[in-house]
PDB file of C-alpha atoms in Angstrom:
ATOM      1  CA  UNK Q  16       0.000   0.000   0.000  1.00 76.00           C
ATOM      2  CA  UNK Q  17       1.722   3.639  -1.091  1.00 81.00           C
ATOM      3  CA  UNK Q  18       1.352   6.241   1.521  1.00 89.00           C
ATOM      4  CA  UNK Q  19       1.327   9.603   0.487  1.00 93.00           C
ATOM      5  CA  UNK Q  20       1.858  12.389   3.016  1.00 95.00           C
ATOM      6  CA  UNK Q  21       1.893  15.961   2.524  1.00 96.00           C
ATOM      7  CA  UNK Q  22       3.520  18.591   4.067  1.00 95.00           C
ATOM      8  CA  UNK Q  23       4.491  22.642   3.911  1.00 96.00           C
ATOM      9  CA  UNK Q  24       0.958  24.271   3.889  1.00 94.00           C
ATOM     10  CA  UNK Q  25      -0.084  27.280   5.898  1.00 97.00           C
ATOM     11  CA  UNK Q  26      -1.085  30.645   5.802  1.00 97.00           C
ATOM     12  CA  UNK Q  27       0.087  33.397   3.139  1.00 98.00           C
ATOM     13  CA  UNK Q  28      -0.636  36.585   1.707  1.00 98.00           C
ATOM     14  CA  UNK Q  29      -2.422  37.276  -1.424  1.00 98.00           C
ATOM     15  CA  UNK Q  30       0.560  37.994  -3.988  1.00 98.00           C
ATOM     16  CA  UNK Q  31       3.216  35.679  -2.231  1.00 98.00           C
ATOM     17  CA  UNK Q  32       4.609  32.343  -3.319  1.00 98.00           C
ATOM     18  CA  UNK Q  33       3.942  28.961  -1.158  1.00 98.00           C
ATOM     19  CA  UNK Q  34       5.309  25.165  -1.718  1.00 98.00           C
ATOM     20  CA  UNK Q  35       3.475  22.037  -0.761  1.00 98.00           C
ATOM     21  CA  UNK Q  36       5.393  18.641  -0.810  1.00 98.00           C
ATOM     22  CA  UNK Q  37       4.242  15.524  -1.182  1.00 95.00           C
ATOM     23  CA  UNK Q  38       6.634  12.893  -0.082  1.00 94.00           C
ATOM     24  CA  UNK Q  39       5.670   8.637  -1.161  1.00 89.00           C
ATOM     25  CA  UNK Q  40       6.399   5.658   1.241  1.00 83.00           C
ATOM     26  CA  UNK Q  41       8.160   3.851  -1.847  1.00 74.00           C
ATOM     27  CA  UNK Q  42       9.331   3.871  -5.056  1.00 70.00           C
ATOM     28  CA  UNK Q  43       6.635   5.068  -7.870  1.00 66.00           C
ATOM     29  CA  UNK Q  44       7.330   7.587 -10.123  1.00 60.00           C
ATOM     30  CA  UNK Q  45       8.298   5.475 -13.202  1.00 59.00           C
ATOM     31  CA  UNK Q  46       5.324   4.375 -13.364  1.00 62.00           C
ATOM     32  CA  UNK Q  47       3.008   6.196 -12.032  1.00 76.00           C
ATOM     33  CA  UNK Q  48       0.980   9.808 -12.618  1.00 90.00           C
ATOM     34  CA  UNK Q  49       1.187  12.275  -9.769  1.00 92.00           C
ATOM     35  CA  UNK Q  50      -1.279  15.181  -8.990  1.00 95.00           C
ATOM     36  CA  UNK Q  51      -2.684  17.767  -6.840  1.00 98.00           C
ATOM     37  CA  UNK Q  52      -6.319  18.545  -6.252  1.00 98.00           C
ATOM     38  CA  UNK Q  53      -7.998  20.959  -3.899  1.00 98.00           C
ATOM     39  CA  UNK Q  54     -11.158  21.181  -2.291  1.00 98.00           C
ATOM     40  CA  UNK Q  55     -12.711  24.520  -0.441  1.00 96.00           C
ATOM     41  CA  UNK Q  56     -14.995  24.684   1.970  1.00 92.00           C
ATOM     42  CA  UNK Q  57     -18.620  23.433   0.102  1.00 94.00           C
ATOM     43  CA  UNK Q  58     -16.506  22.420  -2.526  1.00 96.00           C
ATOM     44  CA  UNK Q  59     -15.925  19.821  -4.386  1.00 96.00           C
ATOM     45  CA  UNK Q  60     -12.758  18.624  -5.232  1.00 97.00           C
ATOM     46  CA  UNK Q  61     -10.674  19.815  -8.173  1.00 98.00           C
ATOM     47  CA  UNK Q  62      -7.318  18.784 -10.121  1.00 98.00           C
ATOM     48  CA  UNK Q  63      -4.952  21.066  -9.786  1.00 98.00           C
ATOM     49  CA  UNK Q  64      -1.849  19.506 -11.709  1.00 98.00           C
ATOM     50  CA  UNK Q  65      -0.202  16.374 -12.984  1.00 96.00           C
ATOM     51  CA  UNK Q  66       3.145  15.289 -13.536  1.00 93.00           C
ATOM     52  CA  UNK Q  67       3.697  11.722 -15.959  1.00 89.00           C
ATOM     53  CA  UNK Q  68       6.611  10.303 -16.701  1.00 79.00           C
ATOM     54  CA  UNK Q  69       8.674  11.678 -17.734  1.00 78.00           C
ATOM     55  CA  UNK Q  70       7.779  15.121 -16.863  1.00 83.00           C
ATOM     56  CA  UNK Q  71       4.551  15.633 -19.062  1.00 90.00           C
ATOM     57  CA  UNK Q  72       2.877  18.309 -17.153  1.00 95.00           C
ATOM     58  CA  UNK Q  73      -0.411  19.592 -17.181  1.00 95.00           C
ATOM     59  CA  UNK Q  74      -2.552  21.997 -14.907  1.00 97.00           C
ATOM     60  CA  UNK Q  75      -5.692  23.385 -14.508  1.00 97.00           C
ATOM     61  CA  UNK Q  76      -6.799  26.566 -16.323  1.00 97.00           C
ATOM     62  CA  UNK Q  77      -7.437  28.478 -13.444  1.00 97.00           C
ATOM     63  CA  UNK Q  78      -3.785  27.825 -12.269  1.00 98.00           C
ATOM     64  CA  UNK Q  79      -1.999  27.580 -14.991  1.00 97.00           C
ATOM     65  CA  UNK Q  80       1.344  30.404 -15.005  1.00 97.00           C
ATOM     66  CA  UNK Q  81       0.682  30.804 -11.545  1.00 98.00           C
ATOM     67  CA  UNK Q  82       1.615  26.806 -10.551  1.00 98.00           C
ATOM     68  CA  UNK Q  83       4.637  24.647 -11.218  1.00 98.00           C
ATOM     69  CA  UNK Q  84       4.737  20.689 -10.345  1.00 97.00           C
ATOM     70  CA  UNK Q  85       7.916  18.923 -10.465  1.00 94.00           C
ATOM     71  CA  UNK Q  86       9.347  15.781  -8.805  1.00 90.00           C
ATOM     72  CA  UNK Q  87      11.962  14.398  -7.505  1.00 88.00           C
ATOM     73  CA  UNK Q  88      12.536  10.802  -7.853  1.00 83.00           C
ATOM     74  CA  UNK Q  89      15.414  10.283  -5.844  1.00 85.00           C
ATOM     75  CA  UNK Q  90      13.586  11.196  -3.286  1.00 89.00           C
ATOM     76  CA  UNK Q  91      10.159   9.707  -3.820  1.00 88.00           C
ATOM     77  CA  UNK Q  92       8.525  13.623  -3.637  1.00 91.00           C
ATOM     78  CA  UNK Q  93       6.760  15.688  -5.712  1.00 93.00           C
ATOM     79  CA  UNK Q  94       6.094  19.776  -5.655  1.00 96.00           C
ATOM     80  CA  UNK Q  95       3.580  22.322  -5.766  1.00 98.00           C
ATOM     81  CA  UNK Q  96       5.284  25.449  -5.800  1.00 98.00           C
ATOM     82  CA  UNK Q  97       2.369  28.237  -6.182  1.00 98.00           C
ATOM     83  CA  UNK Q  98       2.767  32.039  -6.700  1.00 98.00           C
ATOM     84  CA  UNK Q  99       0.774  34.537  -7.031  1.00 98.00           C
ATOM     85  CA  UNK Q 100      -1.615  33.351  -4.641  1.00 98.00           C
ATOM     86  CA  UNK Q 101      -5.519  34.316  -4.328  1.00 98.00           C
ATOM     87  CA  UNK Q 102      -7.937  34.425  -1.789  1.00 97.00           C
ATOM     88  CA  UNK Q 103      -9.968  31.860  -4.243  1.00 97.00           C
ATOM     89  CA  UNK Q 104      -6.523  28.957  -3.765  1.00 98.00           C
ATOM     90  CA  UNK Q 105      -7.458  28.773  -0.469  1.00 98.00           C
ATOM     91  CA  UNK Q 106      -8.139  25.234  -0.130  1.00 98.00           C
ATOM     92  CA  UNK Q 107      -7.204  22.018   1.331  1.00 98.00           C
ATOM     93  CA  UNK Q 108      -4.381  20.386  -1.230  1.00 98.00           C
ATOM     94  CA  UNK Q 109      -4.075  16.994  -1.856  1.00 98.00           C
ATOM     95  CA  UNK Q 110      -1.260  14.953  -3.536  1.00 96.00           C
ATOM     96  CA  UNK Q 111      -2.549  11.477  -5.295  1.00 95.00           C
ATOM     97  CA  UNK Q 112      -0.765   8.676  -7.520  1.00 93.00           C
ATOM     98  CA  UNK Q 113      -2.136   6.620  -9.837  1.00 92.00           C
ATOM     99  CA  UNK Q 114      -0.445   3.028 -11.474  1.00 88.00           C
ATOM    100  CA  UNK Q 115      -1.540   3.967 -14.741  1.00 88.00           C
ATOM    101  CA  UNK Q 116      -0.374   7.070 -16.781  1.00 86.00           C
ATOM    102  CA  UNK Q 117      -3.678   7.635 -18.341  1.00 90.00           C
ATOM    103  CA  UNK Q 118      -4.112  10.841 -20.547  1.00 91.00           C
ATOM    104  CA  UNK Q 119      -4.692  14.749 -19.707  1.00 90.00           C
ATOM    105  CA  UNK Q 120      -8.346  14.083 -19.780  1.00 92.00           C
ATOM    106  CA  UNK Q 121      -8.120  10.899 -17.340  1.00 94.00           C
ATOM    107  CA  UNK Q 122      -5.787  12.860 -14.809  1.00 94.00           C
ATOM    108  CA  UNK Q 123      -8.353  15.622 -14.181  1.00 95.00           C
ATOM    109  CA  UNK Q 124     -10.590  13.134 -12.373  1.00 96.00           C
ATOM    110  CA  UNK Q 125     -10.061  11.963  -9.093  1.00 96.00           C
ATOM    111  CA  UNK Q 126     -11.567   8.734  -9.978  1.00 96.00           C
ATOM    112  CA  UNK Q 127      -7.948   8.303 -11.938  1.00 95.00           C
ATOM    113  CA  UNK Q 128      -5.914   8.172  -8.639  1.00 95.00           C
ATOM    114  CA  UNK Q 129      -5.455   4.777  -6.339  1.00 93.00           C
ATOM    115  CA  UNK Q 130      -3.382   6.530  -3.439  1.00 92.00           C
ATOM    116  CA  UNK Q 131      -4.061   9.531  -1.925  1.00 96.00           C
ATOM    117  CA  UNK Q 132      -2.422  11.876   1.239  1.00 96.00           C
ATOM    118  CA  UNK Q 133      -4.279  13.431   3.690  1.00 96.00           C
ATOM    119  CA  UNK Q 134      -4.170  16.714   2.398  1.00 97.00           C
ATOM    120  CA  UNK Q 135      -2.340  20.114   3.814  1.00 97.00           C
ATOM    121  CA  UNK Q 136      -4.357  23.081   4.245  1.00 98.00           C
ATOM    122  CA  UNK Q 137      -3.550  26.216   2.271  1.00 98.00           C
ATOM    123  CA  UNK Q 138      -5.071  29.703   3.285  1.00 98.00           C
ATOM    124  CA  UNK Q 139      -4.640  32.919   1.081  1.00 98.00           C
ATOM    125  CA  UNK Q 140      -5.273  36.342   2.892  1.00 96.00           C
ATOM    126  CA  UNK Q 141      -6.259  39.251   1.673  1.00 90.00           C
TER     127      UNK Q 141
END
């Protein structure tokens, strides 16, 4: 069983930068797609980003410029670094894996992912 913990959220300003890590109990990112997804208060959740192998990556409109994902495989973790935050990131960020690579379409939905973290909370003040 992969466990996925996250760590490195908190509170920020609107305008400044934040990173969330993700860090994986074993060895997975040949072979597996990595994401982030958020969910807000009386939200549902939403993808974020996605990182395949090699390092296809794809994000969300709404983040897109603002958001970088990246991994490191030596040490089983992958990265959210976010700038230019807004009130409207605020959110509770999750990292998930999933065995197969699928395609950008299949890594928007959460249904894609087998292992998921527990999720770091992110809050953007204005």
């Amino acid at each position: 069983q992969v466990q996925l913990e996250e760590s490195g959220g908190g509170l920020v300003q609107v305008g400044n930068s934040l990173s969330v890590s993700c860090a994986a109990s074993e060895r997975i990112f040949s072979t597996h797609a990595l994401g982030w997804f958020r969910q807000a208060p009386g939200k549902e959740r939403e993808f974020v980003a996605s990182i395949s192998w090699p390092y296809y990556t794809y994000y969300a409109n709404s983040v897109w410029g603002r958001f970088t994902i990246d991994r490191d495989n030596a040490k089983n973790t992958v990265y959210l670094q976010m700038t230019r935050l807004k009130p409207e990131d605020t959110a509770v960020y999750y990292c998930a894996a999933a065995r197969t690579p699928g395609d950008d379409t299949s890594r928007e939905l959460a249904s894609h992912y087998d292992y998921w973290g527990q999720g770091t909370q992110v809050t953007v003040s204005s």
